[in-house]
mmCIF file with all atom_site columns, C-alpha atoms in Angstrom:
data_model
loop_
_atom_site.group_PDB
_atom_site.id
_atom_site.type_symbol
_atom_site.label_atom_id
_atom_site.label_alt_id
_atom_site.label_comp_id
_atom_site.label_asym_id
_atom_site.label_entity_id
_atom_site.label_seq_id
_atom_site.pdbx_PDB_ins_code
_atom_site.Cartn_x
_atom_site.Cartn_y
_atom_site.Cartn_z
_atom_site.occupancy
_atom_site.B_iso_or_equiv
_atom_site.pdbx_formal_charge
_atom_site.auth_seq_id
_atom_site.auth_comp_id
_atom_site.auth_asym_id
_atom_site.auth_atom_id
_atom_site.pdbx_PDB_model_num
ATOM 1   C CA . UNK A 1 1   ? 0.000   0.000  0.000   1.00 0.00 ? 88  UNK A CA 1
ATOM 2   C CA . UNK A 1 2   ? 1.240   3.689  -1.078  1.00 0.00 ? 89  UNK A CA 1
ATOM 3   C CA . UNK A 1 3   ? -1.279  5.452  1.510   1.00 0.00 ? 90  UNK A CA 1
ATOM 4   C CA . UNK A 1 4   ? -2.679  4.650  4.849   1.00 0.00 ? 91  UNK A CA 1
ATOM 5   C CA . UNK A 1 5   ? -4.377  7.944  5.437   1.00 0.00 ? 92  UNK A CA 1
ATOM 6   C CA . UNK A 1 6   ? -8.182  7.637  4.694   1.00 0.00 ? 93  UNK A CA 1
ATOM 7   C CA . UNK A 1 7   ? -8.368  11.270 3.278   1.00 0.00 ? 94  UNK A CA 1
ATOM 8   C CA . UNK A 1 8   ? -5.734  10.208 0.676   1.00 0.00 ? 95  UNK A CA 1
ATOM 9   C CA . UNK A 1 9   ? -6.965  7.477  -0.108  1.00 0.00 ? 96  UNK A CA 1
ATOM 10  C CA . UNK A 1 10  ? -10.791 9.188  -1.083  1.00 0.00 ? 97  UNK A CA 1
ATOM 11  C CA . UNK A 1 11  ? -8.960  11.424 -2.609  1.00 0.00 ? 98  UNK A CA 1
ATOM 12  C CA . UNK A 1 12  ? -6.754  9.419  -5.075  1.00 0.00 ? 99  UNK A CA 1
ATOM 13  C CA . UNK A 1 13  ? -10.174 7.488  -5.648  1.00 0.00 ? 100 UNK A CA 1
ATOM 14  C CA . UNK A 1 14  ? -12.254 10.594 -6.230  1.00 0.00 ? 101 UNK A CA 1
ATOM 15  C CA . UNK A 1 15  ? -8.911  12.015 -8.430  1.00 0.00 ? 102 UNK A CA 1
ATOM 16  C CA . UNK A 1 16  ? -9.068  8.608  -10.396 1.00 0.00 ? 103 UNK A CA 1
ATOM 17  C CA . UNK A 1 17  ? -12.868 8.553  -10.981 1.00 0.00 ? 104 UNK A CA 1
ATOM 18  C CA . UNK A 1 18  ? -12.319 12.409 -12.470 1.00 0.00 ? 105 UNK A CA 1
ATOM 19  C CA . UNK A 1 19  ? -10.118 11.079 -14.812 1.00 0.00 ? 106 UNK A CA 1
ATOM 20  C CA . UNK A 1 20  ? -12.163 8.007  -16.261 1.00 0.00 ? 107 UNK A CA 1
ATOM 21  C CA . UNK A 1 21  ? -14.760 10.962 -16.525 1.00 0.00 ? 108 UNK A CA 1
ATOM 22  C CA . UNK A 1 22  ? -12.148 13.089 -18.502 1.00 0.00 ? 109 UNK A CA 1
ATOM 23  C CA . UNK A 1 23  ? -11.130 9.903  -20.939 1.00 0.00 ? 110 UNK A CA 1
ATOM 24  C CA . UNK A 1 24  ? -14.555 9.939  -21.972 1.00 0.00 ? 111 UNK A CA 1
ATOM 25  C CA . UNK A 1 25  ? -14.170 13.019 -23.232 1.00 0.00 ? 112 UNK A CA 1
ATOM 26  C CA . UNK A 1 26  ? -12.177 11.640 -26.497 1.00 0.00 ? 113 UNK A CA 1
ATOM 27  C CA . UNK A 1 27  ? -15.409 9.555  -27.771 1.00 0.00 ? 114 UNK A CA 1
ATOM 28  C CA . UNK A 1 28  ? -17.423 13.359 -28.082 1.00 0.00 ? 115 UNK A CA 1
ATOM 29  C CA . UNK A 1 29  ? -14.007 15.118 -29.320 1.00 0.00 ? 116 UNK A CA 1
ATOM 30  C CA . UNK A 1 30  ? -14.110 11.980 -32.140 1.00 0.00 ? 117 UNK A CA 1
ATOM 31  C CA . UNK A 1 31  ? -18.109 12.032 -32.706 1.00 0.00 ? 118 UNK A CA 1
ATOM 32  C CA . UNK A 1 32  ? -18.116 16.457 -33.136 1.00 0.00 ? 119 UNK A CA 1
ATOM 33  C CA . UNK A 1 33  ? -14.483 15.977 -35.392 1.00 0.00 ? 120 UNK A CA 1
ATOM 34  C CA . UNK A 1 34  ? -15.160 13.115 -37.513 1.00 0.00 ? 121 UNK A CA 1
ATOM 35  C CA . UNK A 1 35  ? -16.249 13.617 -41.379 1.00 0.00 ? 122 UNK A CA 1
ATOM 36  C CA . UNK A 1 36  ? -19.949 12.199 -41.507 1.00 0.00 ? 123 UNK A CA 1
ATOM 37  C CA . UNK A 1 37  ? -19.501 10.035 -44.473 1.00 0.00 ? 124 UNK A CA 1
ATOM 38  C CA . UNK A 1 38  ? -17.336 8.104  -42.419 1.00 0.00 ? 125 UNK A CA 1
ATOM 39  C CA . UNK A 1 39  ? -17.938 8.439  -39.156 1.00 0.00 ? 126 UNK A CA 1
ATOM 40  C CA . UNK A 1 40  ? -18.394 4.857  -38.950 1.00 0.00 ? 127 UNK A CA 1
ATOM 41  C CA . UNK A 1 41  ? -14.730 4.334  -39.792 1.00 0.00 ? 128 UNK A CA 1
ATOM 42  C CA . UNK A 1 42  ? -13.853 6.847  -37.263 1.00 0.00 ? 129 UNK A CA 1
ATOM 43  C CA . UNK A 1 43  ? -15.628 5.524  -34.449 1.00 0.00 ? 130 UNK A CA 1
ATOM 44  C CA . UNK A 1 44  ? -14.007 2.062  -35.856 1.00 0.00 ? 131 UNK A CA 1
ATOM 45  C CA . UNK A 1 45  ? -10.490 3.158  -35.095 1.00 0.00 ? 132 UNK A CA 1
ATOM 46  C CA . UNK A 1 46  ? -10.672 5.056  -32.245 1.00 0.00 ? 133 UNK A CA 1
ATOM 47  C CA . UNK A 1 47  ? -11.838 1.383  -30.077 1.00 0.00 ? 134 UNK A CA 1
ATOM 48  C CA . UNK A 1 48  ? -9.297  -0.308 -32.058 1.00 0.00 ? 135 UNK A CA 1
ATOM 49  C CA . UNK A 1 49  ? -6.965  1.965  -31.121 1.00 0.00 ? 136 UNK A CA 1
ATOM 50  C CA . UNK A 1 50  ? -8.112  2.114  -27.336 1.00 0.00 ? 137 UNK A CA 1
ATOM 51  C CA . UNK A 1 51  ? -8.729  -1.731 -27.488 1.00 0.00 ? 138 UNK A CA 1
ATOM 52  C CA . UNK A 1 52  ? -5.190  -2.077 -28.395 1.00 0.00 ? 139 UNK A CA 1
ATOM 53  C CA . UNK A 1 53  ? -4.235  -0.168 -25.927 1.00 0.00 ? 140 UNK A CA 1
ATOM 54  C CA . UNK A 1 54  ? -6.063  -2.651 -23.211 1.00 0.00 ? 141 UNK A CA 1
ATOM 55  C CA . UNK A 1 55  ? -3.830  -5.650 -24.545 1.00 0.00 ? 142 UNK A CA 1
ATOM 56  C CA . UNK A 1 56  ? -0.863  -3.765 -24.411 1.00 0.00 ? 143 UNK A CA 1
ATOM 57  C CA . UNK A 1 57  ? -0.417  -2.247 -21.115 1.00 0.00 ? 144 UNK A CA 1
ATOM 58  C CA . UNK A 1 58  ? -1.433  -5.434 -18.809 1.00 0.00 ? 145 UNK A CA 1
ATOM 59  C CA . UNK A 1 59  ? 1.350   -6.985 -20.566 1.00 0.00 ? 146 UNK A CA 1
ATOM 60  C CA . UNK A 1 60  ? 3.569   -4.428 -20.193 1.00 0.00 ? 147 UNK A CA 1
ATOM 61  C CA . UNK A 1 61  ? 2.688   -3.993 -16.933 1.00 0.00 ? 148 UNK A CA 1
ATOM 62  C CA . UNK A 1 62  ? 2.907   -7.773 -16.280 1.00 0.00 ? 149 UNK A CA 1
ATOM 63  C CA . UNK A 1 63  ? 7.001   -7.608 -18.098 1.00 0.00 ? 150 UNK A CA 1
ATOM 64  C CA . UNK A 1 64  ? 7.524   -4.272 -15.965 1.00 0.00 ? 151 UNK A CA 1
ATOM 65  C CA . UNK A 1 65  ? 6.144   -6.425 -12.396 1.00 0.00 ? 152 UNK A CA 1
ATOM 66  C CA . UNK A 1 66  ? 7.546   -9.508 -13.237 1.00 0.00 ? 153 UNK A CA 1
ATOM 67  C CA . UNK A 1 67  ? 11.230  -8.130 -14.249 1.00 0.00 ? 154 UNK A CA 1
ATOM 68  C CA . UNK A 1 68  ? 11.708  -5.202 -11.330 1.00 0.00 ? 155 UNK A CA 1
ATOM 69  C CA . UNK A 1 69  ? 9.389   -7.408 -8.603  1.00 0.00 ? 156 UNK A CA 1
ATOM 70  C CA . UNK A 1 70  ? 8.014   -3.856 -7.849  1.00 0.00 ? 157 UNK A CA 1
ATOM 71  C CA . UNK A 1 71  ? 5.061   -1.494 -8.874  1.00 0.00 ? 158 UNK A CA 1
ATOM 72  C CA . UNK A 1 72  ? 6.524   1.224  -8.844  1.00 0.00 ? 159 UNK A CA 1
ATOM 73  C CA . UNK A 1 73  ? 7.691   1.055  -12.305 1.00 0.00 ? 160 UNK A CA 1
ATOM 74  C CA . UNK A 1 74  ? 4.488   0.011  -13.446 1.00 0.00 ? 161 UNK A CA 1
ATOM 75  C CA . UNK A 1 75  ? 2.581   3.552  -11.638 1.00 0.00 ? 162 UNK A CA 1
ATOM 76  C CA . UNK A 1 76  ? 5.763   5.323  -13.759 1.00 0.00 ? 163 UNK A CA 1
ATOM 77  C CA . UNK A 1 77  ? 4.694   3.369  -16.910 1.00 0.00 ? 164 UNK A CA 1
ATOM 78  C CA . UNK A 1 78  ? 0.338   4.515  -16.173 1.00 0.00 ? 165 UNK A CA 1
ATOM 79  C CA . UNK A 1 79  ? 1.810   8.091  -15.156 1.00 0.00 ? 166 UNK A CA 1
ATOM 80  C CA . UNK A 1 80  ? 3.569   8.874  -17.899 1.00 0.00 ? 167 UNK A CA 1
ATOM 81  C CA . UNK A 1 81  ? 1.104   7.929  -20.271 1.00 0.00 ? 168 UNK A CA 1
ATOM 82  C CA . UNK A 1 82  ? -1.626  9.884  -18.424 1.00 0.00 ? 169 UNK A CA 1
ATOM 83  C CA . UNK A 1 83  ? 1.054   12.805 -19.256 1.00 0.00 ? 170 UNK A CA 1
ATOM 84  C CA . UNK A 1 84  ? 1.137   11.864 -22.743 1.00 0.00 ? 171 UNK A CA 1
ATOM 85  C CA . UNK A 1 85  ? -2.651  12.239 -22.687 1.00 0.00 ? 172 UNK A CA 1
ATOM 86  C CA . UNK A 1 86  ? -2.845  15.487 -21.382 1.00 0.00 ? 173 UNK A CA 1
ATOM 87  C CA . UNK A 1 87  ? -0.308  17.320 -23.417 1.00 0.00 ? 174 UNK A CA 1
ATOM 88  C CA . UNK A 1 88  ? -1.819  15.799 -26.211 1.00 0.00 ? 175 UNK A CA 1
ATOM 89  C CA . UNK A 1 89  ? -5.537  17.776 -25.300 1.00 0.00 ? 176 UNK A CA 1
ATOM 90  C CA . UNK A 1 90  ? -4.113  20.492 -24.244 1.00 0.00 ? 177 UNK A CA 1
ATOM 91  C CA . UNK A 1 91  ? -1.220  21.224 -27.485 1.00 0.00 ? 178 UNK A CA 1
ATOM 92  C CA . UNK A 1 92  ? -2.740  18.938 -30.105 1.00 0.00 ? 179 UNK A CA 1
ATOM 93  C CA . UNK A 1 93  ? -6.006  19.429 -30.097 1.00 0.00 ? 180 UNK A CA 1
ATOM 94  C CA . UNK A 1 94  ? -6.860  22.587 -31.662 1.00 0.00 ? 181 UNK A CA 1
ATOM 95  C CA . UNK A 1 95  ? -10.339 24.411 -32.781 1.00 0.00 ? 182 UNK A CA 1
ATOM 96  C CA . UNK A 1 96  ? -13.019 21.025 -32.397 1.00 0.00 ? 183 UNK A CA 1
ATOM 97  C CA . UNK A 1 97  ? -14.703 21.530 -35.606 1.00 0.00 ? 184 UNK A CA 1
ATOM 98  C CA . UNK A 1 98  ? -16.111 18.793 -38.245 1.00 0.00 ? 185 UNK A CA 1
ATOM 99  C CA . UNK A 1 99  ? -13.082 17.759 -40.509 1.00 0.00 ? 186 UNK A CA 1
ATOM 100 C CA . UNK A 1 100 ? -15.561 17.909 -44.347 1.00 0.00 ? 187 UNK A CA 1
ATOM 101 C CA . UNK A 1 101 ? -14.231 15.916 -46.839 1.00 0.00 ? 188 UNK A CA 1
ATOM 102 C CA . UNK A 1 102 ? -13.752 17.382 -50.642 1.00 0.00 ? 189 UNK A CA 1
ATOM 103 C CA . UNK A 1 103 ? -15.670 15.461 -53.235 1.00 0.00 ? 190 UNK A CA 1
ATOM 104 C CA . UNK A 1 104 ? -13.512 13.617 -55.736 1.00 0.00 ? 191 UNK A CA 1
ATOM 105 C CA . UNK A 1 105 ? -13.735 14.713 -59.325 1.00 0.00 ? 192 UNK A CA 1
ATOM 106 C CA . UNK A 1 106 ? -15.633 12.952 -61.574 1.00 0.00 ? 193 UNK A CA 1
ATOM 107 C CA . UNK A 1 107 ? -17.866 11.614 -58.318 1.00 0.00 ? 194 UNK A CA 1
#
């Protein structure tokens, strides 16, 4: 256990259930962006893409576990990505505004 203090401990939960509230976020962000025709497609990716992510990061956490014997480098591993995340919003992300696509010619 990282914290035996019951105050920290409703907080990191109540900090933790903010951010699966916040990840959410990127399903609306991909729904308002997305070009209609293929929306579809869109929505498509984005699970594979966060799918992918679920196989991934038990296993790397598993390698990360099983090689140091700690945690610790597995919070490091979740941390960093959560940074990742983040930036990305906040210096990525730019006007949210439907991407239209240009008709091809002779279409």
């Amino acid at each position: 256990n990282y914290v035996n203090v019951e105050w920290m401990i409703i907080g990191f939960m109540a900090l933790a259930f903010f951010g699966k509230g916040i990840g959410a976020l990127g399903w609306a962000v991909m729904a308002d962006t997305a070009p209609k025709e293929i929306s579809g497609l869109s929505g498509g990716l984005f699970n594979m893409f966060g799918n992918i992510s679920g196989i991934v990061t038990p296993i790397a956490i598993g390698y990360i576990v099983g090689t140091t014997g700690s945690f610790n480098g597995a919070l490091i591993y979740v941390g960093v990505h959560a940074l990742i995340a983040v930036l990305s919003y906040l210096v990525l992300v730019g006007d949210i505004k439907r991407i239209e696509l240009k008709p091809v010619a002779g279409q």
